[in-house]
mmCIF file of C-alpha atoms and ligand atoms in Angstrom:
data_model
loop_
_atom_site.group_PDB
_atom_site.id
_atom_site.type_symbol
_atom_site.label_atom_id
_atom_site.label_comp_id
_atom_site.label_asym_id
_atom_site.label_seq_id
_atom_site.Cartn_x
_atom_site.Cartn_y
_atom_site.Cartn_z
ATOM 1 C CA MET A 30 -7.140 15.634 -13.765
ATOM 2 C CA ALA A 31 -7.126 18.079 -10.022
ATOM 3 C CA SER A 32 -5.099 17.890 -6.760
ATOM 4 C CA VAL A 33 -7.180 16.386 -3.618
ATOM 5 C CA GLU A 34 -6.047 18.030 0.071
ATOM 6 C CA ILE A 35 -7.112 17.456 2.891
ATOM 7 C CA HIS A 36 -7.118 19.489 5.778
ATOM 8 C CA ASN A 37 -7.322 18.639 9.569
ATOM 9 C CA LEU A 38 -9.933 15.941 9.331
ATOM 10 C CA SER A 39 -11.966 14.427 11.588
ATOM 11 C CA ILE A 40 -14.449 11.793 11.024
ATOM 12 C CA GLN A 41 -17.375 10.598 14.051
ATOM 13 C CA PHE A 42 -19.024 7.660 14.141
ATOM 14 C CA GLY A 43 -21.281 8.398 17.427
ATOM 15 C CA HIS A 44 -18.171 8.639 20.201
ATOM 16 C CA SER A 45 -15.559 6.783 18.212
ATOM 17 C CA GLU A 46 -13.700 8.769 15.931
ATOM 18 C CA VAL A 47 -12.174 7.343 13.033
ATOM 19 C CA ILE A 48 -10.535 9.382 11.846
ATOM 20 C CA LYS A 49 -8.485 11.955 13.968
ATOM 21 C CA ASP A 50 -7.058 15.623 12.724
ATOM 22 C CA LEU A 51 -5.379 13.941 9.467
ATOM 23 C CA SER A 52 -4.406 16.165 6.747
ATOM 24 C CA LEU A 53 -3.446 14.873 3.761
ATOM 25 C CA ASN A 54 -1.827 16.686 0.506
ATOM 26 C CA VAL A 55 -2.777 14.609 -3.015
ATOM 27 C CA VAL A 56 -0.761 16.060 -5.460
ATOM 28 C CA ASP A 57 -2.613 16.508 -9.223
ATOM 29 C CA GLY A 58 -1.518 13.504 -11.645
ATOM 30 C CA GLU A 59 -0.352 11.029 -8.542
ATOM 31 C CA PHE A 60 -1.163 7.495 -8.221
ATOM 32 C CA LEU A 61 -2.080 7.184 -4.113
ATOM 33 C CA VAL A 62 -2.520 4.572 -1.832
ATOM 34 C CA LEU A 63 -4.056 4.144 1.767
ATOM 35 C CA LEU A 64 -2.088 1.540 2.901
ATOM 36 C CA GLY A 65 -3.072 -0.321 6.348
ATOM 37 C CA PRO A 66 -5.004 -2.561 8.795
ATOM 38 C CA SER A 67 -8.549 -3.735 8.487
ATOM 39 C CA GLY A 68 -10.400 -0.953 10.086
ATOM 40 C CA CYS A 69 -8.274 1.889 10.585
ATOM 41 C CA GLY A 70 -10.595 3.846 8.268
ATOM 42 C CA LYS A 71 -8.738 3.839 4.707
ATOM 43 C CA SER A 72 -12.849 3.885 3.668
ATOM 44 C CA THR A 73 -13.833 6.487 5.712
ATOM 45 C CA LEU A 74 -10.747 8.516 4.454
ATOM 46 C CA LEU A 75 -11.692 7.611 0.756
ATOM 47 C CA HIS A 76 -15.579 7.954 1.205
ATOM 48 C CA SER A 77 -15.374 10.947 3.080
ATOM 49 C CA ILE A 78 -13.338 12.628 -0.308
ATOM 50 C CA ALA A 79 -16.051 11.360 -2.347
ATOM 51 C CA GLY A 80 -18.552 13.011 -0.686
ATOM 52 C CA LEU A 81 -20.776 9.256 0.462
ATOM 53 C CA ILE A 82 -20.183 10.607 4.771
ATOM 54 C CA ASP A 83 -19.905 13.879 6.911
ATOM 55 C CA VAL A 84 -17.834 14.962 7.941
ATOM 56 C CA SER A 85 -16.909 16.380 12.102
ATOM 57 C CA ALA A 86 -14.232 19.178 11.618
ATOM 58 C CA GLY A 87 -11.859 20.145 8.604
ATOM 59 C CA ARG A 88 -11.715 20.864 5.671
ATOM 60 C CA ILE A 89 -11.621 18.740 1.685
ATOM 61 C CA ASP A 90 -10.162 20.978 -1.522
ATOM 62 C CA ILE A 91 -10.614 18.939 -4.823
ATOM 63 C CA GLY A 92 -8.909 20.960 -7.965
ATOM 64 C CA GLY A 93 -8.132 23.699 -5.595
ATOM 65 C CA THR A 94 -12.059 24.609 -4.797
ATOM 66 C CA ASP A 95 -13.712 23.517 -1.124
ATOM 67 C CA MET A 96 -15.814 20.225 -1.581
ATOM 68 C CA THR A 97 -15.801 19.177 1.737
ATOM 69 C CA TRP A 98 -19.691 20.342 1.750
ATOM 70 C CA ALA A 99 -20.599 19.537 -1.771
ATOM 71 C CA ASP A 100 -22.699 17.042 -3.673
ATOM 72 C CA PRO A 101 -20.979 13.489 -4.597
ATOM 73 C CA THR A 102 -21.886 15.038 -8.032
ATOM 74 C CA ASP A 103 -20.572 18.427 -8.149
ATOM 75 C CA ARG A 104 -17.293 16.600 -7.118
ATOM 76 C CA ASN A 105 -15.799 15.699 -10.319
ATOM 77 C CA ILE A 106 -14.991 11.791 -8.731
ATOM 78 C CA GLY A 107 -15.101 8.912 -10.220
ATOM 79 C CA MET A 108 -14.962 5.890 -8.008
ATOM 80 C CA VAL A 109 -14.574 2.004 -7.544
ATOM 81 C CA PHE A 110 -15.843 -0.606 -5.006
ATOM 82 C CA GLN A 111 -15.008 -3.568 -3.699
ATOM 83 C CA SER A 112 -18.261 -5.091 -5.001
ATOM 84 C CA TYR A 113 -18.942 -4.193 -8.935
ATOM 85 C CA ALA A 114 -22.486 -3.917 -8.313
ATOM 86 C CA LEU A 115 -23.314 -3.905 -11.647
ATOM 87 C CA TYR A 116 -27.089 -3.975 -13.229
ATOM 88 C CA PRO A 117 -27.525 -7.648 -13.968
ATOM 89 C CA THR A 118 -30.179 -6.695 -16.329
ATOM 90 C CA MET A 119 -28.326 -3.999 -18.797
ATOM 91 C CA THR A 120 -25.422 -5.020 -21.240
ATOM 92 C CA VAL A 121 -21.965 -4.275 -20.367
ATOM 93 C CA GLU A 122 -22.657 -0.911 -22.410
ATOM 94 C CA ARG A 123 -25.660 0.168 -20.263
ATOM 95 C CA ASN A 124 -24.358 -0.561 -17.047
ATOM 96 C CA MET A 125 -20.812 1.570 -18.037
ATOM 97 C CA SER A 126 -22.966 5.028 -20.193
ATOM 98 C CA PHE A 127 -26.063 4.744 -17.450
ATOM 99 C CA GLY A 128 -24.182 7.498 -15.345
ATOM 100 C CA LEU A 129 -23.676 9.311 -18.375
ATOM 101 C CA ARG A 130 -27.071 9.011 -19.567
ATOM 102 C CA ILE A 131 -28.502 9.808 -16.465
ATOM 103 C CA ASN A 132 -27.169 13.371 -16.570
ATOM 104 C CA GLY A 133 -28.506 14.085 -19.833
ATOM 105 C CA THR A 134 -25.025 14.069 -21.484
ATOM 106 C CA PRO A 135 -24.884 13.383 -25.480
ATOM 107 C CA LYS A 136 -25.615 11.015 -27.341
ATOM 108 C CA ALA A 137 -21.798 11.688 -29.593
ATOM 109 C CA GLU A 138 -20.279 11.839 -26.316
ATOM 110 C CA ILE A 139 -21.619 8.656 -24.365
ATOM 111 C CA GLU A 140 -20.742 6.596 -27.278
ATOM 112 C CA ARG A 141 -17.083 7.882 -27.828
ATOM 113 C CA ARG A 142 -16.238 7.719 -24.341
ATOM 114 C CA VAL A 143 -18.485 4.147 -23.828
ATOM 115 C CA ASN A 144 -15.273 3.063 -26.598
ATOM 116 C CA ARG A 145 -12.470 5.295 -25.217
ATOM 117 C CA ALA A 146 -12.874 3.018 -22.306
ATOM 118 C CA ALA A 147 -13.561 -0.230 -23.906
ATOM 119 C CA GLU A 148 -10.672 0.185 -25.685
ATOM 120 C CA MET A 149 -8.243 0.764 -22.224
ATOM 121 C CA LEU A 150 -9.863 -1.815 -20.896
ATOM 122 C CA GLN A 151 -9.699 -4.448 -23.185
ATOM 123 C CA LEU A 152 -14.150 -4.753 -23.430
ATOM 124 C CA GLN A 153 -14.842 -3.897 -26.869
ATOM 125 C CA SER A 154 -15.577 -7.772 -27.733
ATOM 126 C CA LEU A 155 -17.959 -7.506 -24.357
ATOM 127 C CA LEU A 156 -20.503 -4.722 -25.230
ATOM 128 C CA HIS A 157 -23.134 -6.081 -25.411
ATOM 129 C CA ARG A 158 -23.025 -9.139 -23.289
ATOM 130 C CA LYS A 159 -25.053 -9.138 -19.898
ATOM 131 C CA PRO A 160 -23.386 -9.893 -16.572
ATOM 132 C CA SER A 161 -23.751 -13.204 -15.934
ATOM 133 C CA GLN A 162 -22.206 -13.634 -18.813
ATOM 134 C CA LEU A 163 -18.853 -12.203 -17.957
ATOM 135 C CA SER A 164 -15.885 -13.613 -15.540
ATOM 136 C CA GLY A 165 -14.913 -12.064 -11.935
ATOM 137 C CA GLY A 166 -11.910 -10.140 -13.701
ATOM 138 C CA GLN A 167 -14.385 -8.508 -16.636
ATOM 139 C CA ARG A 168 -17.567 -7.653 -14.765
ATOM 140 C CA GLN A 169 -14.365 -5.567 -12.535
ATOM 141 C CA ARG A 170 -13.342 -4.481 -15.900
ATOM 142 C CA VAL A 171 -16.330 -3.367 -16.336
ATOM 143 C CA ALA A 172 -17.454 -1.393 -13.160
ATOM 144 C CA ILE A 173 -14.062 0.192 -13.769
ATOM 145 C CA GLY A 174 -15.546 1.149 -17.355
ATOM 146 C CA ARG A 175 -17.675 2.715 -15.334
ATOM 147 C CA ALA A 176 -15.610 5.179 -12.901
ATOM 148 C CA LEU A 177 -13.807 6.268 -15.619
ATOM 149 C CA VAL A 178 -15.913 7.329 -19.042
ATOM 150 C CA ARG A 179 -16.611 10.072 -16.243
ATOM 151 C CA GLU A 180 -13.340 11.851 -17.028
ATOM 152 C CA ALA A 181 -13.209 13.118 -13.632
ATOM 153 C CA GLY A 182 -10.687 14.623 -12.557
ATOM 154 C CA VAL A 183 -9.939 12.176 -9.194
ATOM 155 C CA PHE A 184 -10.332 8.343 -9.092
ATOM 156 C CA LEU A 185 -11.391 6.463 -6.093
ATOM 157 C CA PHE A 186 -10.763 3.472 -5.612
ATOM 158 C CA ASP A 187 -11.543 0.980 -2.790
ATOM 159 C CA GLU A 188 -10.289 -2.161 -2.424
ATOM 160 C CA PRO A 189 -10.726 -2.939 -5.854
ATOM 161 C CA LEU A 190 -9.407 -6.344 -6.173
ATOM 162 C CA SER A 191 -9.573 -8.133 -3.592
ATOM 163 C CA ASN A 192 -12.625 -10.374 -4.575
ATOM 164 C CA LEU A 193 -10.606 -11.347 -7.299
ATOM 165 C CA ASP A 194 -7.545 -15.502 -6.910
ATOM 166 C CA ALA A 195 -4.644 -13.744 -7.739
ATOM 167 C CA LYS A 196 -3.380 -14.541 -10.737
ATOM 168 C CA LEU A 197 -6.089 -11.906 -12.055
ATOM 169 C CA ARG A 198 -5.854 -9.508 -9.282
ATOM 170 C CA ALA A 199 -1.684 -9.423 -10.525
ATOM 171 C CA GLU A 200 -2.855 -9.178 -14.188
ATOM 172 C CA LEU A 201 -5.515 -6.104 -13.449
ATOM 173 C CA ARG A 202 -2.917 -4.520 -11.249
ATOM 174 C CA ARG A 203 -1.241 -4.508 -14.132
ATOM 175 C CA GLU A 204 -3.688 -2.813 -16.104
ATOM 176 C CA LEU A 205 -4.245 -0.899 -13.304
ATOM 177 C CA LYS A 206 -0.757 0.189 -13.266
ATOM 178 C CA LEU A 207 -0.584 1.004 -17.219
ATOM 179 C CA LEU A 208 -4.136 3.475 -17.433
ATOM 180 C CA HIS A 209 -2.846 5.491 -14.538
ATOM 181 C CA LYS A 210 0.245 5.490 -16.713
ATOM 182 C CA ASN A 211 -1.608 6.934 -20.662
ATOM 183 C CA LEU A 212 -4.574 8.980 -18.759
ATOM 184 C CA CYS A 213 -1.971 10.884 -15.758
ATOM 185 C CA SER A 214 -5.351 11.469 -13.976
ATOM 186 C CA THR A 215 -4.989 11.417 -10.011
ATOM 187 C CA MET A 216 -5.869 8.522 -7.831
ATOM 188 C CA VAL A 217 -6.190 7.440 -4.736
ATOM 189 C CA TYR A 218 -6.299 3.854 -4.091
ATOM 190 C CA VAL A 219 -7.387 1.790 -0.773
ATOM 191 C CA THR A 220 -5.877 -1.587 0.233
ATOM 192 C CA HIS A 221 -4.563 -3.197 3.070
ATOM 193 C CA ASP A 222 -2.632 -5.671 0.734
ATOM 194 C CA GLN A 223 0.907 -4.317 1.174
ATOM 195 C CA VAL A 224 2.066 -5.507 -2.563
ATOM 196 C CA GLU A 225 -0.390 -3.796 -4.368
ATOM 197 C CA ALA A 226 0.829 -0.714 -2.196
ATOM 198 C CA MET A 227 4.260 -1.330 -3.222
ATOM 199 C CA THR A 228 3.827 -1.626 -6.773
ATOM 200 C CA LEU A 229 0.928 1.073 -8.058
ATOM 201 C CA ALA A 230 1.274 3.543 -5.348
ATOM 202 C CA THR A 231 3.965 7.064 -7.058
ATOM 203 C CA ARG A 232 3.544 7.222 -2.572
ATOM 204 C CA ILE A 233 1.946 5.198 0.007
ATOM 205 C CA VAL A 234 -0.068 6.160 2.989
ATOM 206 C CA VAL A 235 0.301 4.130 5.940
ATOM 207 C CA MET A 236 -2.511 4.808 8.337
ATOM 208 C CA ARG A 237 -2.947 3.425 11.542
ATOM 209 C CA ASN A 238 -6.265 4.226 13.863
ATOM 210 C CA GLY A 239 -7.332 7.340 11.387
ATOM 211 C CA LYS A 240 -4.155 8.041 11.512
ATOM 212 C CA ILE A 241 -1.297 8.203 9.141
ATOM 213 C CA GLN A 242 1.408 7.213 10.566
ATOM 214 C CA GLN A 243 4.484 8.108 6.959
ATOM 215 C CA ILE A 244 3.873 8.730 4.251
ATOM 216 C CA GLY A 245 6.345 8.092 0.829
ATOM 217 C CA ALA A 246 7.530 7.105 -1.772
ATOM 218 C CA PRO A 247 7.486 2.883 -1.933
ATOM 219 C CA ALA A 248 10.997 2.484 -1.733
ATOM 220 C CA ASP A 249 11.668 4.559 1.086
ATOM 221 C CA VAL A 250 8.457 2.885 3.568
ATOM 222 C CA TYR A 251 9.891 0.386 2.937
ATOM 223 C CA GLU A 252 13.532 1.323 3.515
ATOM 224 C CA LYS A 253 12.623 3.256 6.246
ATOM 225 C CA PRO A 254 10.564 2.357 8.012
ATOM 226 C CA GLU A 255 9.709 5.660 9.867
ATOM 227 C CA ASN A 256 7.893 3.263 13.030
ATOM 228 C CA LEU A 257 7.947 -0.276 14.636
ATOM 229 C CA PHE A 258 4.432 -0.350 13.253
ATOM 230 C CA VAL A 259 5.446 0.537 9.487
ATOM 231 C CA ALA A 260 8.409 -1.742 9.913
ATOM 232 C CA GLY A 261 5.750 -4.777 10.999
ATOM 233 C CA PHE A 262 3.667 -3.929 7.982
ATOM 234 C CA LEU A 263 5.338 -3.684 5.003
ATOM 235 C CA GLY A 264 7.761 -7.108 3.356
ATOM 236 C CA SER A 265 6.815 -10.499 3.561
ATOM 237 C CA PRO A 266 8.590 -12.349 5.719
ATOM 238 C CA GLY A 267 8.528 -8.701 8.219
ATOM 239 C CA MET A 268 11.711 -7.312 8.559
ATOM 240 C CA ASN A 269 13.509 -9.274 11.497
ATOM 241 C CA LEU A 270 13.775 -7.274 14.253
ATOM 242 C CA LEU A 271 15.564 -7.793 17.444
ATOM 243 C CA THR A 272 15.359 -5.439 20.770
ATOM 244 C CA GLY A 273 19.418 -5.387 22.901
ATOM 245 C CA LYS A 274 21.195 -1.832 23.476
ATOM 246 C CA LEU A 275 22.766 0.461 21.815
ATOM 247 C CA GLY A 276 26.597 1.165 23.474
ATOM 248 C CA LEU A 277 30.559 1.911 22.923
ATOM 249 C CA SER A 278 33.393 -0.054 21.637
ATOM 250 C CA SER A 279 36.653 0.542 23.436
ATOM 251 C CA SER A 280 37.089 1.942 20.253
ATOM 252 C CA GLY A 281 34.567 4.777 21.119
ATOM 253 C CA LYS A 282 32.109 3.538 18.553
ATOM 254 C CA SER A 283 28.676 2.462 18.912
ATOM 255 C CA VAL A 284 27.580 -0.624 18.595
ATOM 256 C CA PHE A 285 24.651 -2.583 19.217
ATOM 257 C CA LEU A 286 24.144 -5.270 21.528
ATOM 258 C CA SER A 287 21.798 -8.173 21.751
ATOM 259 C CA GLY A 288 22.785 -11.688 23.540
ATOM 260 C CA LYS A 289 25.855 -13.121 20.385
ATOM 261 C CA LEU A 290 25.295 -10.082 18.298
ATOM 262 C CA ALA A 291 27.508 -6.915 18.603
ATOM 263 C CA LEU A 292 27.211 -4.959 15.557
ATOM 264 C CA ASP A 293 29.657 -2.296 14.708
ATOM 265 C CA VAL A 294 26.989 0.708 13.592
ATOM 266 C CA SER A 295 28.840 3.921 13.994
ATOM 267 C CA CYS A 296 27.141 4.213 10.118
ATOM 268 C CA TYR A 297 23.647 4.598 11.011
ATOM 269 C CA PRO A 298 22.718 8.463 10.580
ATOM 270 C CA ILE A 299 21.224 8.916 14.024
ATOM 271 C CA THR A 300 19.877 12.738 14.100
ATOM 272 C CA THR A 301 18.648 12.336 17.863
ATOM 273 C CA VAL A 302 20.881 12.895 21.201
ATOM 274 C CA LEU A 303 20.451 8.852 22.805
ATOM 275 C CA LYS A 304 20.732 7.818 26.376
ATOM 276 C CA GLN A 305 23.519 5.967 27.560
ATOM 277 C CA GLU A 306 22.557 2.984 26.973
ATOM 278 C CA GLN A 307 19.751 3.178 25.013
ATOM 279 C CA GLU A 308 17.067 0.170 24.854
ATOM 280 C CA VAL A 309 16.635 0.092 21.118
ATOM 281 C CA THR A 310 15.523 -2.307 18.798
ATOM 282 C CA LEU A 311 17.351 -3.605 15.400
ATOM 283 C CA GLY A 312 15.502 -3.932 12.304
ATOM 284 C CA ILE A 313 16.990 -6.313 9.415
ATOM 285 C CA ARG A 314 14.760 -6.805 6.100
ATOM 286 C CA PRO A 315 15.544 -10.668 4.526
ATOM 287 C CA GLU A 316 17.433 -9.572 1.356
ATOM 288 C CA ASN A 317 19.790 -7.785 4.082
ATOM 289 C CA LEU A 318 20.451 -10.476 6.197
ATOM 290 C CA LEU A 319 23.349 -12.382 3.605
ATOM 291 C CA ILE A 320 24.545 -16.741 4.458
ATOM 292 C CA HIS A 321 28.059 -16.932 3.967
ATOM 293 C CA THR A 322 30.893 -19.276 4.041
ATOM 294 C CA ARG A 323 33.035 -15.695 5.990
ATOM 295 C CA GLY A 324 29.727 -14.908 7.237
ATOM 296 C CA GLU A 325 30.651 -12.648 11.376
ATOM 297 C CA TRP A 326 28.201 -14.599 12.498
ATOM 298 C CA GLN A 327 26.226 -18.194 12.845
ATOM 299 C CA GLY A 328 23.015 -19.577 13.803
ATOM 300 C CA THR A 329 21.518 -22.782 12.940
ATOM 301 C CA VAL A 330 18.602 -23.601 9.568
ATOM 302 C CA SER A 331 15.697 -24.188 11.261
ATOM 303 C CA VAL A 332 13.224 -23.684 8.263
ATOM 304 C CA ILE A 333 13.970 -23.592 4.675
ATOM 305 C CA GLU A 334 10.771 -22.248 2.103
ATOM 306 C CA PRO A 335 10.714 -22.723 -1.623
ATOM 307 C CA MET A 336 9.388 -19.746 -3.157
ATOM 308 C CA GLY A 337 10.191 -20.304 -7.069
ATOM 309 C CA ASN A 338 13.021 -18.114 -7.623
ATOM 310 C CA HIS A 339 14.539 -17.589 -4.226
ATOM 311 C CA HIS A 340 13.586 -19.205 -0.862
ATOM 312 C CA VAL A 341 12.766 -18.486 2.209
ATOM 313 C CA VAL A 342 15.269 -19.446 4.766
ATOM 314 C CA TRP A 343 14.663 -18.733 8.983
ATOM 315 C CA VAL A 344 17.927 -19.317 10.732
ATOM 316 C CA ASP A 345 17.798 -19.972 14.346
ATOM 317 C CA PHE A 346 20.212 -17.034 16.441
ATOM 318 C CA GLY A 347 19.800 -17.533 19.769
ATOM 319 C CA GLY A 348 16.140 -18.594 20.100
ATOM 320 C CA THR A 349 15.341 -15.650 17.734
ATOM 321 C CA LEU A 350 14.511 -16.541 14.010
ATOM 322 C CA LEU A 351 15.549 -14.478 11.948
ATOM 323 C CA SER A 352 15.427 -14.532 8.323
ATOM 324 C CA SER A 353 17.386 -14.708 4.801
ATOM 325 C CA VAL A 354 16.422 -14.537 1.500
ATOM 326 C CA VAL A 355 18.387 -16.299 -0.875
ATOM 327 C CA THR A 356 18.711 -16.759 -4.952
ATOM 328 C CA GLY A 357 20.140 -19.497 -6.529
ATOM 329 C CA ASP A 358 20.965 -22.273 -4.815
ATOM 330 C CA LEU A 359 21.646 -24.169 -1.671
ATOM 331 C CA ALA A 360 24.582 -24.937 -0.273
ATOM 332 C CA PHE A 361 23.299 -26.182 3.038
ATOM 333 C CA CYS A 362 20.616 -27.763 4.653
ATOM 334 C CA VAL A 363 17.688 -27.690 8.173
ATOM 335 C CA ASP A 364 19.558 -28.126 11.086
ATOM 336 C CA GLU A 365 22.746 -27.526 9.978
ATOM 337 C CA ILE A 366 25.333 -24.522 11.108
ATOM 338 C CA VAL A 367 25.520 -21.410 8.970
ATOM 339 C CA ARG A 368 27.500 -18.156 8.895
ATOM 340 C CA PHE A 369 25.935 -14.642 8.064
ATOM 341 C CA ASN A 370 27.160 -11.005 7.689
ATOM 342 C CA ILE A 371 24.056 -8.204 8.654
ATOM 343 C CA ASP A 372 24.467 -4.894 5.137
ATOM 344 C CA VAL A 373 25.091 -2.536 8.120
ATOM 345 C CA ALA A 374 23.907 0.311 4.790
ATOM 346 C CA LYS A 375 20.578 -1.117 5.250
ATOM 347 C CA ILE A 376 19.821 -1.661 8.582
ATOM 348 C CA SER A 377 16.566 0.525 10.609
ATOM 349 C CA LEU A 378 17.254 1.243 14.723
ATOM 350 C CA PHE A 379 14.219 1.810 16.352
ATOM 351 C CA ASP A 380 13.274 3.552 19.959
ATOM 352 C CA ASN A 381 11.674 0.950 21.737
ATOM 353 C CA THR A 382 9.920 3.555 24.155
ATOM 354 C CA THR A 383 9.243 5.470 21.301
ATOM 355 C CA GLU A 384 8.984 3.125 18.549
ATOM 356 C CA GLN A 385 9.935 6.103 17.041
ATOM 357 C CA ARG A 386 13.319 5.349 14.000
ATOM 358 C CA LEU A 387 16.286 6.487 15.150
HETATM 359 N N1 ADP B 1 -21.177 3.693 9.355
HETATM 360 C C1 ADP B 1 -20.654 3.356 10.204
HETATM 361 N N2 ADP B 1 -21.209 3.399 11.097
HETATM 362 C C2 ADP B 1 -20.182 3.308 12.819
HETATM 363 N N3 ADP B 1 -18.878 3.167 12.549
HETATM 364 C C3 ADP B 1 -18.130 2.441 11.160
HETATM 365 C C4 ADP B 1 -18.682 3.397 9.973
HETATM 366 N N4 ADP B 1 -17.713 2.943 9.189
HETATM 367 C C5 ADP B 1 -16.752 2.599 9.945
HETATM 368 N N5 ADP B 1 -17.610 2.977 10.605
HETATM 369 C C6 ADP B 1 -15.853 2.186 11.864
HETATM 370 O O1 ADP B 1 -14.779 2.909 11.406
HETATM 371 C C7 ADP B 1 -13.694 2.299 11.805
HETATM 372 C C8 ADP B 1 -13.429 1.837 10.672
HETATM 373 O O2 ADP B 1 -13.892 1.358 9.209
HETATM 374 P P1 ADP B 1 -13.043 1.851 8.183
HETATM 375 O O3 ADP B 1 -13.455 3.004 7.457
HETATM 376 O O4 ADP B 1 -14.424 0.944 7.549
HETATM 377 O O5 ADP B 1 -12.103 0.448 7.862
HETATM 378 P P2 ADP B 1 -11.506 0.388 6.331
HETATM 379 O O6 ADP B 1 -11.516 0.765 5.448
HETATM 380 O O7 ADP B 1 -9.883 0.824 6.747
HETATM 381 O O8 ADP B 1 -10.794 -1.111 6.323
HETATM 382 C C9 ADP B 1 -13.674 0.795 12.168
HETATM 383 O O9 ADP B 1 -14.217 0.207 13.434
HETATM 384 C C10 ADP B 1 -15.658 0.627 11.610
HETATM 385 O O10 ADP B 1 -16.128 -0.529 12.788
HETATM 386 MG MG1 MG B 2 -11.933 -0.785 3.958
#
């Protein structure tokens, strides 16, 4: 096991700076997920930890040792890529042991490690097959096994499940989580899939344009997004966002005002000093917009999306579509007027200019 400490890392390709003065501590034994849209620099960051690309500035410590310029093979890491890249002519067993045979690991030790990894990944009965005789999911498990046999301190995963279909992806996701529980090793996992990030991570790092937007436990990042970008990136359907102003009610309470809506937000813990009539955006997760016969506001049901165990109901509220998650049977249908409440304890407020959380 090992920690990874990244200090003021910058990476440039030609004139474009892809990673910008980034600092990050990966705690020993944690499952850290790097999440962000395509092109934000996730793979670049991961490859720099692996030693596959040169950094322009900064330092990378692995297990407390400066590894910024160390050879990839000396970094005590195992890496799994998106494409399996298995050797087609070798059996599963040979594929998994290849790296160990190259660096002269004793035969008995190779056998022990391959059997241990095969057991963890349920590959025992497949050890003598060739990659062409395996399914996509089995091949990716072999690729994971090939990294596991290194018994490295840190495992790096670059979108390892994105080539698999939805069902297999969910299955392997669970296996990876179990694997982490059993191995307790440090894992850094890149994905653009927020469901993978939410389900796997002990902490999520949300990235945009080579910079960290927020680091936190999945629930923190989901419930208390630091800015509008993070708010919009996590959640499906996304957070409902309404632009408006903050004002004072006649009784001196702070209220959010937007069209027909006047919401008492006096319980919201605002830490910054507010300007008079500050322009803000109100964020409400769909599960916190509650359709209720005695709700305070009303709108027209525009679209209903059945999801099996719940419905996503889109309510037209003065021209803005707001989503609500409804479990159980629906007591209304499309074009009907419904009433709803907003769970004020769970709202987010953002400054419209800085896009930061208030
Ligand atoms: N070897 C390279 N040379 C030049 N530009 C690169 C190279 N690798 C990545 N980039 C650019 O760096 C940016 C970040 O890429 P990448 O780290 O692969 O993003 P992500 O993994 O988040 O999708 C992209 O704009 C990409 O085009
Ligand atoms: Mg990538």
